[in-house]
């Protein structure tokens, strides 16, 4: 089947949008990586994740839009779209993402702070009650032991008195 020039142009433009989508995805992953520990394993995991999503997206695009046929202009369109995005919009979008994450962190702190304070108060009260209860239990055990010792001591004194009276 022969594609018309207008159909090829539409496929090229849609693949350019796919390239822009992949550029945005790259910036999202880059933003997430900015808040992760910096080591090779994390970088490798996110790189593999990006390329896995990129390949699956490209294959899905080819299967749906191009009828399952990989054409050079589809790859060129995706590359051009990604290049234009990275050259023109990437830094702006990345700064927006970083600002959104910073605002989200502040909002999350403001909303969770009262809950954190309440849970801290409950925790401290529970610990205080636990210490008091533990002290009462220790005191009760100590008093019982003292009674037993006193009973044992009193009993031995009575036996000695009885022994003395008999002899």
Backbone as a chain_set.jsonl record, in Angstrom:
{"seq": "XXXXXXXXXXXXXXXXXXXXXXXXXXXXXXXXXXXXXXXXXXXXXXXXXXXXXXXXXXXXXXXXXXXXXXXXXXXXXXXXXXXXXXXXXXXXXXXXXXXXXXXXXXXXXXXXXXXXXXXXXXXXXXXXXXXXXXXXXXXXXXXXXXXXXXXXXXXXXXXXXXXXXXX", "coords": {"N": [[0.847, -1.17, 0.0], [0.603, 2.162, -0.83], [1.519, 5.102, 0.701], [0.142, 8.342, 0.832], [1.567, 11.604, 0.28], [0.551, 13.463, 2.045], [-0.372, 11.808, 4.114], [2.034, 10.728, 4.982], [3.278, 13.051, 5.858], [1.593, 13.724, 7.981], [2.089, 11.516, 9.643], [4.785, 12.011, 10.17], [4.602, 14.434, 11.588], [3.075, 13.609, 13.8], [4.867, 11.788, 14.877], [6.827, 13.589, 15.575], [5.529, 14.858, 17.674], [5.529, 12.677, 19.36], [8.271, 12.579, 19.901], [8.508, 14.974, 21.352], [6.938, 14.311, 23.538], [8.554, 12.26, 24.602], [10.743, 13.808, 25.301], [9.636, 15.395, 27.346], [9.068, 13.346, 29.132], [11.687, 12.581, 29.702], [12.545, 14.867, 31.086], [10.857, 14.71, 33.313], [11.786, 12.367, 34.514], [14.372, 13.212, 34.983], [13.886, 15.211, 36.861], [12.868, 13.697, 38.991], [15.117, 12.165, 39.53], [16.775, 14.132, 40.51], [16.051, 14.396, 43.145], [16.781, 12.059, 44.268], [19.181, 9.749, 45.749], [22.549, 10.205, 44.692], [23.97, 7.979, 42.805], [25.506, 5.35, 40.893], [23.848, 3.138, 40.473], [21.178, 4.038, 40.828], [21.052, 5.925, 38.773], [21.438, 4.242, 36.56], [19.163, 2.615, 36.736], [17.079, 4.466, 36.289], [17.774, 5.34, 33.727], [17.462, 2.982, 32.221], [14.742, 2.61, 32.64], [13.711, 4.909, 31.337], [14.526, 4.406, 28.643], [13.208, 2.012, 28.157], [10.512, 2.775, 28.308], [10.563, 4.617, 26.2], [11.141, 2.988, 23.941], [8.962, 1.223, 23.975], [6.905, 3.073, 23.614], [7.548, 4.093, 21.075], [7.351, 1.755, 19.506], [4.64, 1.154, 19.929], [3.539, 3.406, 18.738], [4.358, 3.035, 16.069], [3.007, 0.669, 15.494], [0.311, 1.453, 15.677], [-0.074, 3.917, 14.238], [1.524, 3.805, 11.897], [0.815, 1.456, 10.774], [2.259, -0.795, 11.502], [4.634, -0.736, 10.141], [7.943, 0.186, 10.113], [9.158, 3.245, 9.379], [11.573, 5.459, 7.947], [11.088, 8.188, 8.174], [9.46, 8.355, 10.376], [11.144, 7.765, 12.536], [12.895, 9.903, 12.113], [11.163, 12.054, 12.558], [10.496, 11.677, 15.274], [13.017, 12.036, 16.39], [13.546, 14.702, 15.569], [11.451, 16.093, 16.878], [12.086, 15.55, 19.576], [14.602, 16.774, 19.651], [14.024, 19.493, 19.104], [12.393, 20.047, 21.294], [14.232, 19.621, 23.429], [16.106, 21.58, 22.85], [14.65, 23.983, 22.872], [12.599, 24.048, 24.899], [13.182, 22.501, 27.125], [14.745, 23.343, 29.443], [13.069, 25.288, 30.547], [10.718, 23.832, 31.126], [11.805, 21.962, 32.873], [12.573, 23.611, 35.027], [10.033, 24.438, 35.809], [8.966, 21.978, 36.648], [10.702, 21.412, 38.815], [10.082, 23.584, 40.472], [7.385, 23.009, 40.948], [7.629, 20.64, 42.389], [8.965, 21.618, 44.644], [7.026, 23.388, 45.693], [5.015, 21.529, 46.194], [6.246, 19.98, 48.17], [6.382, 21.904, 50.239], [3.65, 22.419, 50.701], [2.857, 19.882, 51.464], [4.335, 19.608, 53.813], [3.14, 21.65, 55.35], [0.549, 20.683, 55.585], [0.885, 18.229, 56.819], [2.178, 18.778, 59.174], [0.55, 19.55, 61.493], [-0.62, 17.043, 62.031], [1.649, 15.522, 62.544], [2.589, 16.816, 64.845], [0.441, 16.289, 66.603], [0.523, 13.462, 66.701], [3.043, 13.197, 67.846], [2.576, 14.338, 70.374], [0.707, 12.511, 71.381], [2.32, 10.218, 71.414], [4.341, 10.962, 73.248], [2.743, 11.255, 75.544], [1.813, 8.652, 75.839], [4.225, 7.324, 76.346], [4.924, 8.534, 78.765], [2.813, 7.676, 80.401], [3.334, 4.968, 80.252], [5.815, 4.807, 81.575], [5.032, 5.635, 84.149], [3.211, 3.601, 84.802], [4.888, 1.393, 84.712], [6.621, 2.04, 86.8], [4.802, 1.921, 88.954], [4.144, -0.793, 88.859], [6.65, -1.927, 89.44], [6.976, -0.942, 92.024], [4.837, -2.2, 93.31], [5.638, -4.885, 93.029], [7.993, -4.789, 94.495], [6.942, -4.189, 97.048], [5.431, -6.521, 97.529], [7.462, -8.43, 97.618], [8.841, -7.51, 99.857], [6.898, -7.96, 101.836], [6.787, -10.747, 101.739], [9.396, -11.372, 102.539], [9.348, -10.267, 105.069], [7.376, -11.849, 106.218], [8.627, -14.324, 106.071], [10.826, -13.828, 107.683], [9.503, -13.217, 110.136], [8.243, -15.62, 110.599], [10.428, -17.346, 111.002], [11.463, -16.316, 113.343], [9.402, -16.857, 115.131], [9.49, -19.639, 115.124], [11.985, -20.025, 116.274], [11.497, -18.99, 118.809], [9.603, -20.845, 119.697], [11.136, -23.13, 119.602], [13.004, -22.562, 121.59], [11.356, -22.421, 123.834], [10.518, -25.04, 124.13], [12.836, -26.503, 124.603]], "CA": [[0.0, 0.0, 0.0], [1.389, 3.382, -0.974], [1.027, 6.222, 1.503], [0.213, 9.633, 0.165], [2.491, 12.543, 0.896], [-0.122, 14.08, 3.198], [-0.383, 10.819, 5.202], [3.41, 10.662, 5.475], [3.511, 14.291, 6.6], [0.859, 13.593, 9.246], [2.851, 10.573, 10.468], [5.994, 12.705, 10.596], [4.241, 15.403, 12.631], [2.699, 12.862, 14.999], [6.091, 11.24, 15.475], [7.491, 14.723, 16.225], [4.851, 14.982, 18.968], [6.06, 11.591, 20.182], [9.581, 13.032, 20.348], [8.286, 15.971, 22.399], [6.489, 13.532, 24.695], [9.727, 11.601, 25.178], [11.538, 14.858, 25.942], [8.971, 15.722, 28.618], [9.307, 12.193, 29.991], [13.073, 12.686, 30.135], [12.612, 15.912, 32.116], [10.202, 14.195, 34.513], [12.727, 11.438, 35.136], [15.495, 14.023, 35.463], [13.422, 15.876, 38.075], [12.81, 12.689, 40.042], [16.505, 11.809, 39.862], [17.386, 15.232, 41.264], [15.719, 14.217, 44.549], [17.226, 10.724, 44.672], [20.624, 9.705, 46.026], [23.342, 10.198, 43.456], [24.904, 6.886, 42.623], [25.411, 4.736, 39.57], [22.722, 2.211, 40.392], [19.948, 4.813, 40.622], [21.134, 6.478, 37.418], [21.237, 3.151, 35.602], [17.756, 2.194, 36.788], [16.246, 5.467, 35.627], [18.084, 5.314, 32.297], [16.797, 1.8, 31.642], [13.309, 2.909, 32.663], [13.419, 5.847, 30.255], [14.659, 3.765, 27.335], [12.148, 1.022, 28.041], [9.285, 3.515, 27.975], [10.738, 5.201, 24.871], [11.031, 1.938, 22.921], [7.575, 0.752, 23.956], [6.102, 4.148, 23.002], [7.836, 4.133, 19.644], [6.755, 0.567, 18.881], [3.191, 1.338, 19.941], [3.234, 4.402, 17.711], [4.528, 2.409, 14.754], [1.937, -0.318, 15.29], [-1.007, 2.07, 15.521], [-0.145, 4.976, 13.239], [2.183, 3.43, 10.645], [0.36, 0.149, 10.326], [3.251, -1.811, 11.827], [5.826, -0.614, 9.299], [8.881, 1.194, 10.585], [9.622, 4.071, 8.264], [12.671, 6.332, 8.356], [10.61, 9.524, 8.539], [8.9, 8.269, 11.721], [12.293, 7.938, 13.419], [13.389, 11.275, 11.943], [10.203, 12.941, 13.219], [10.663, 11.548, 16.719], [14.286, 12.67, 16.722], [13.389, 16.155, 15.416], [10.592, 16.576, 17.965], [12.873, 15.521, 20.802], [15.674, 17.768, 19.55], [13.42, 20.823, 19.242], [11.982, 20.196, 22.686], [15.411, 19.747, 24.285], [16.787, 22.842, 22.552], [13.844, 25.176, 23.111], [11.699, 24.066, 26.043], [13.575, 21.592, 28.204], [15.147, 24.052, 30.655], [11.887, 25.958, 31.107], [9.852, 22.803, 31.689], [12.512, 21.384, 34.024], [12.437, 24.562, 36.134], [8.635, 24.366, 36.25], [8.835, 20.736, 37.409], [11.413, 21.563, 40.09], [9.274, 24.502, 41.286], [6.175, 22.29, 41.359], [8.011, 19.706, 43.453], [9.253, 22.414, 45.841], [5.74, 23.845, 46.237], [4.333, 20.343, 46.723], [6.889, 19.634, 49.44], [5.971, 22.874, 51.249], [2.242, 22.171, 51.005], [2.813, 18.63, 52.208], [4.827, 19.901, 55.169], [2.136, 22.439, 56.063], [-0.637, 19.878, 55.88], [1.198, 17.106, 57.699], [2.775, 19.261, 60.421], [-0.353, 19.372, 62.641], [-0.764, 15.616, 62.306], [2.913, 15.119, 63.153], [2.608, 17.337, 66.216], [-0.55, 15.539, 67.373], [1.052, 12.121, 66.934], [4.138, 13.347, 68.806], [1.975, 14.548, 71.691], [0.141, 11.223, 71.795], [3.441, 9.329, 71.686], [4.959, 11.365, 74.513], [1.801, 10.934, 76.622], [1.816, 7.198, 76.017], [5.494, 6.975, 76.984], [4.841, 9.002, 80.149], [1.911, 6.743, 81.072], [4.045, 3.695, 80.344], [6.812, 4.926, 82.643], [4.327, 5.66, 85.427], [2.673, 2.264, 85.041], [6.026, 0.529, 84.995], [7.078, 2.373, 88.152], [3.814, 1.376, 89.888], [4.311, -2.242, 88.885], [7.873, -2.21, 90.186], [6.697, -0.647, 93.439], [3.98, -3.283, 93.796], [6.474, -6.081, 93.141], [8.898, -4.558, 95.625], [6.172, -4.303, 98.288], [5.108, -7.936, 97.732], [8.696, -9.105, 98.043], [9.109, -7.096, 101.239], [5.946, -8.67, 102.689], [7.223, -12.137, 101.814], [10.602, -11.416, 103.37], [8.94, -10.004, 106.447], [6.667, -13.044, 106.667], [9.631, -15.367, 106.267], [11.593, -13.445, 108.873], [8.632, -13.367, 111.295], [8.038, -17.065, 110.79], [11.64, -17.958, 111.556], [11.587, -15.842, 114.716], [8.413, -17.602, 115.91], [10.002, -20.993, 115.283], [13.072, -19.982, 117.23], [10.906, -18.823, 120.139], [8.981, -22.103, 120.044], [12.234, -24.068, 119.857], [13.602, -22.202, 122.874], [10.421, -22.752, 124.907], [10.436, -26.49, 124.236], [14.077, -27.057, 125.11]], "C": [[0.894, 1.235, 0.0], [0.728, 4.48, -0.152], [1.153, 7.505, 0.702], [1.175, 10.532, 0.928], [1.841, 13.188, 2.13], [-0.18, 13.101, 4.379], [1.011, 10.699, 5.808], [3.75, 11.902, 6.303], [2.819, 14.231, 7.961], [1.594, 12.63, 10.178], [4.12, 11.226, 11.012], [5.682, 13.67, 11.739], [3.822, 14.709, 13.934], [3.925, 12.245, 15.671], [6.922, 12.361, 16.117], [6.848, 14.985, 17.586], [5.296, 13.869, 19.918], [7.44, 11.958, 20.724], [9.471, 14.066, 21.457], [7.831, 15.279, 23.687], [7.677, 12.852, 25.375], [10.659, 12.612, 25.848], [10.955, 15.26, 27.289], [9.185, 14.576, 29.613], [10.736, 12.219, 30.542], [13.218, 13.728, 31.238], [11.941, 15.47, 33.413], [11.153, 13.261, 35.258], [13.93, 12.194, 35.691], [15.12, 14.747, 36.756], [13.379, 14.892, 39.241], [14.221, 12.309, 40.486], [17.195, 12.895, 40.676], [17.136, 15.077, 42.764], [16.096, 12.842, 45.072], [18.707, 10.762, 45.014], [21.414, 9.555, 44.724], [24.337, 9.045, 43.5], [24.623, 6.198, 41.288], [24.194, 3.834, 39.431], [21.418, 2.954, 40.115], [19.924, 5.391, 39.209], [20.858, 5.402, 36.387], [19.778, 2.704, 35.567], [16.867, 3.187, 36.058], [16.54, 5.54, 34.128], [17.405, 4.147, 31.599], [15.292, 2.031, 31.593], [12.924, 3.848, 31.524], [13.471, 5.151, 28.9], [13.604, 2.691, 27.122], [10.835, 1.692, 27.644], [9.388, 4.097, 26.567], [10.559, 4.158, 23.777], [9.599, 1.432, 22.821], [6.671, 1.801, 23.313], [6.311, 4.197, 21.498], [7.233, 2.932, 18.926], [5.234, 0.662, 18.854], [2.747, 2.341, 18.89], [3.297, 3.784, 16.318], [3.397, 1.422, 14.483], [0.59, 0.347, 15.025], [-1.066, 3.059, 14.357], [0.412, 4.518, 11.895], [1.774, 2.052, 10.151], [1.395, -0.945, 10.549], [4.513, -1.745, 10.989], [6.692, 0.535, 9.819], [9.404, 1.957, 9.381], [10.648, 5.061, 8.791], [12.159, 7.69, 8.811], [9.923, 9.524, 9.904], [10.027, 8.458, 12.743], [12.835, 9.364, 13.344], [12.468, 12.272, 12.641], [10.341, 12.891, 14.732], [11.964, 12.221, 17.163], [14.168, 14.194, 16.645], [12.537, 16.749, 16.537], [11.333, 16.611, 19.292], [13.961, 16.578, 20.802], [15.13, 19.181, 19.746], [12.991, 21.06, 20.684], [13.197, 20.439, 23.576], [16.111, 21.091, 24.067], [15.975, 24.053, 23.02], [13.122, 25.194, 24.461], [12.189, 23.316, 27.272], [13.923, 22.325, 29.491], [13.966, 24.734, 31.331], [10.99, 24.941, 31.81], [10.496, 22.177, 32.926], [12.398, 22.311, 35.232], [11.012, 24.574, 36.687], [8.421, 23.117, 37.1], [9.497, 20.851, 38.782], [10.63, 22.498, 41.016], [8.017, 23.813, 41.796], [6.491, 21.307, 42.482], [8.288, 20.475, 44.744], [7.962, 22.91, 46.492], [4.989, 22.669, 46.852], [4.924, 19.928, 48.057], [6.456, 20.585, 50.546], [4.519, 22.651, 51.663], [2.108, 20.899, 51.828], [3.297, 18.824, 53.639], [3.779, 20.657, 55.983], [0.926, 21.601, 56.45], [-0.335, 18.738, 56.838], [1.768, 17.547, 59.041], [1.825, 19.128, 61.613], [-0.536, 17.896, 63.018], [0.49, 15.098, 63.012], [2.985, 15.588, 64.609], [1.637, 16.574, 67.11], [-0.043, 14.14, 67.695], [2.217, 12.154, 67.92], [3.618, 13.53, 70.216], [1.413, 13.234, 72.229], [1.26, 10.261, 72.181], [4.103, 9.664, 73.032], [4.047, 11.04, 75.697], [1.781, 9.438, 76.896], [3.097, 6.745, 76.718], [5.468, 7.356, 78.466], [3.959, 8.055, 80.963], [2.592, 5.392, 81.257], [5.072, 3.723, 81.479], [6.153, 4.909, 84.023], [3.797, 4.271, 85.782], [3.786, 1.297, 85.413], [6.558, 0.785, 86.408], [6.112, 1.823, 89.201], [3.955, -0.136, 89.997], [5.559, -2.634, 89.672], [7.661, -2.006, 91.689], [5.835, -1.75, 94.045], [4.763, -4.57, 93.99], [7.399, -5.957, 94.342], [8.161, -4.725, 96.951], [5.814, -5.76, 98.577], [6.33, -8.71, 98.205], [9.032, -8.77, 99.497], [8.169, -7.809, 102.215], [6.357, -10.122, 102.857], [8.448, -12.258, 102.708], [10.248, -11.226, 104.847], [8.236, -11.22, 107.031], [7.648, -14.167, 106.942], [10.445, -15.065, 107.518], [10.765, -13.617, 110.139], [8.416, -14.834, 111.606], [9.252, -17.72, 111.403], [11.845, -17.523, 112.999], [10.623, -16.606, 115.607], [8.902, -19.021, 116.146], [11.111, -21.019, 116.32], [12.53, -19.826, 118.652], [10.282, -20.129, 120.612], [10.069, -23.13, 120.397], [12.844, -23.804, 121.229], [12.679, -22.625, 124.04], [10.371, -24.261, 125.148], [11.7, -27.02, 124.891], [14.325, -26.609, 126.485]], "O": [[1.847, 1.311, 0.775], [-0.465, 4.75, -0.293], [2.134, 7.724, -0.008], [1.542, 10.253, 2.069], [2.51, 13.427, 3.135], [-0.051, 13.522, 5.528], [1.148, 10.581, 7.026], [4.43, 11.808, 7.326], [3.39, 14.637, 8.973], [1.711, 12.897, 11.374], [4.486, 11.022, 12.17], [6.405, 13.72, 12.735], [4.167, 15.16, 15.026], [4.004, 12.19, 16.898], [7.638, 12.121, 17.088], [7.548, 15.301, 18.548], [5.426, 14.084, 21.124], [7.743, 11.677, 21.883], [10.258, 14.042, 22.404], [8.281, 15.619, 24.781], [7.783, 12.874, 26.601], [11.293, 12.298, 26.856], [11.689, 15.445, 28.26], [9.451, 14.811, 30.792], [10.96, 11.914, 31.713], [13.931, 13.502, 32.216], [12.406, 15.818, 34.498], [11.304, 13.353, 36.476], [14.445, 11.849, 36.754], [15.953, 14.88, 37.652], [13.806, 15.217, 40.348], [14.482, 12.152, 41.679], [18.106, 12.603, 41.45], [17.921, 15.573, 43.573], [15.763, 12.498, 46.206], [19.415, 11.69, 44.621], [20.994, 8.87, 43.792], [25.389, 9.121, 44.136], [23.605, 6.458, 40.647], [23.58, 3.783, 38.365], [20.639, 2.539, 39.257], [18.896, 5.351, 38.533], [20.114, 5.636, 35.434], [19.225, 2.448, 34.497], [15.994, 2.788, 35.287], [15.626, 5.781, 33.339], [16.84, 4.304, 30.517], [14.642, 1.683, 30.607], [11.935, 3.617, 30.828], [12.55, 5.296, 28.095], [13.155, 2.49, 25.994], [10.136, 1.221, 26.747], [8.411, 4.077, 25.818], [9.887, 4.423, 22.781], [9.079, 1.233, 21.723], [5.769, 1.457, 22.55], [5.353, 4.329, 20.737], [6.662, 3.082, 17.845], [4.608, 0.29, 17.861], [1.721, 2.161, 18.234], [2.404, 3.985, 15.495], [2.888, 1.351, 13.365], [-0.195, -0.157, 14.221], [-2.015, 3.033, 13.574], [-0.176, 4.817, 10.855], [2.353, 1.545, 9.191], [1.391, -1.941, 9.825], [5.379, -2.611, 11.112], [6.247, 1.675, 9.947], [10.016, 1.382, 8.481], [10.593, 5.456, 9.956], [12.721, 8.288, 9.729], [9.81, 10.576, 10.533], [9.881, 9.22, 13.699], [13.188, 9.962, 14.361], [12.942, 13.23, 13.251], [10.31, 13.925, 15.399], [12.0, 12.895, 18.193], [14.629, 14.9, 17.541], [12.876, 17.799, 17.082], [11.227, 17.579, 20.045], [14.219, 17.209, 21.826], [15.719, 19.976, 20.479], [13.198, 22.144, 21.23], [13.194, 21.363, 24.39], [16.649, 21.669, 25.012], [16.54, 25.032, 23.507], [13.041, 26.242, 25.102], [11.642, 23.497, 28.36], [13.425, 21.946, 30.552], [13.878, 24.752, 32.559], [10.558, 25.157, 32.942], [9.813, 21.896, 33.911], [12.152, 21.845, 36.345], [10.812, 24.704, 37.895], [7.776, 23.178, 38.146], [8.924, 20.439, 39.79], [10.526, 22.234, 42.214], [7.624, 24.008, 42.947], [5.708, 21.16, 43.42], [7.89, 20.034, 45.822], [7.824, 22.856, 47.714], [4.392, 22.804, 47.92], [4.192, 19.564, 48.977], [6.188, 20.15, 51.666], [4.199, 22.691, 52.851], [1.331, 20.85, 52.781], [2.724, 18.26, 54.572], [3.551, 20.35, 57.153], [0.348, 21.791, 57.52], [-1.212, 18.321, 57.595], [1.83, 16.738, 59.967], [2.244, 18.636, 62.661], [-0.599, 17.557, 64.2], [0.397, 14.326, 63.966], [3.394, 14.834, 65.491], [1.969, 16.248, 68.25], [-0.164, 13.68, 68.83], [2.365, 11.245, 68.737], [4.155, 12.945, 71.156], [1.622, 12.891, 73.392], [1.147, 9.559, 73.187], [4.386, 8.78, 73.841], [4.526, 10.596, 76.741], [1.738, 9.011, 78.05], [3.053, 5.876, 77.588], [5.932, 6.597, 79.317], [4.313, 7.676, 82.08], [2.442, 4.751, 82.297], [5.178, 2.769, 82.249], [6.641, 4.259, 84.947], [3.921, 3.822, 86.922], [3.635, 0.481, 86.323], [6.903, -0.156, 87.123], [6.551, 1.311, 90.231], [3.893, -0.695, 91.092], [5.524, -3.566, 90.476], [8.115, -2.805, 92.508], [6.081, -2.184, 95.171], [4.584, -5.268, 94.988], [7.568, -6.904, 95.111], [8.69, -5.336, 97.879], [5.879, -6.198, 99.726], [6.23, -9.553, 99.097], [9.452, -9.635, 100.265], [8.592, -8.217, 103.297], [6.294, -10.674, 103.955], [8.521, -13.158, 103.545], [10.761, -11.91, 105.732], [8.46, -11.584, 108.185], [7.517, -14.883, 107.935], [10.716, -15.96, 108.319], [11.283, -14.122, 111.134], [8.41, -15.231, 112.772], [9.103, -18.588, 112.263], [12.357, -18.301, 113.803], [10.981, -16.97, 116.728], [8.748, -19.555, 117.244], [11.174, -21.927, 117.149], [13.036, -20.447, 119.586], [10.407, -20.491, 121.782], [9.938, -23.891, 121.356], [13.164, -24.748, 121.952], [13.139, -23.111, 125.074], [10.195, -24.694, 126.286], [11.605, -27.948, 125.695], [15.336, -26.98, 127.082]]}, "num_chains": 1, "name": "protein.A"}
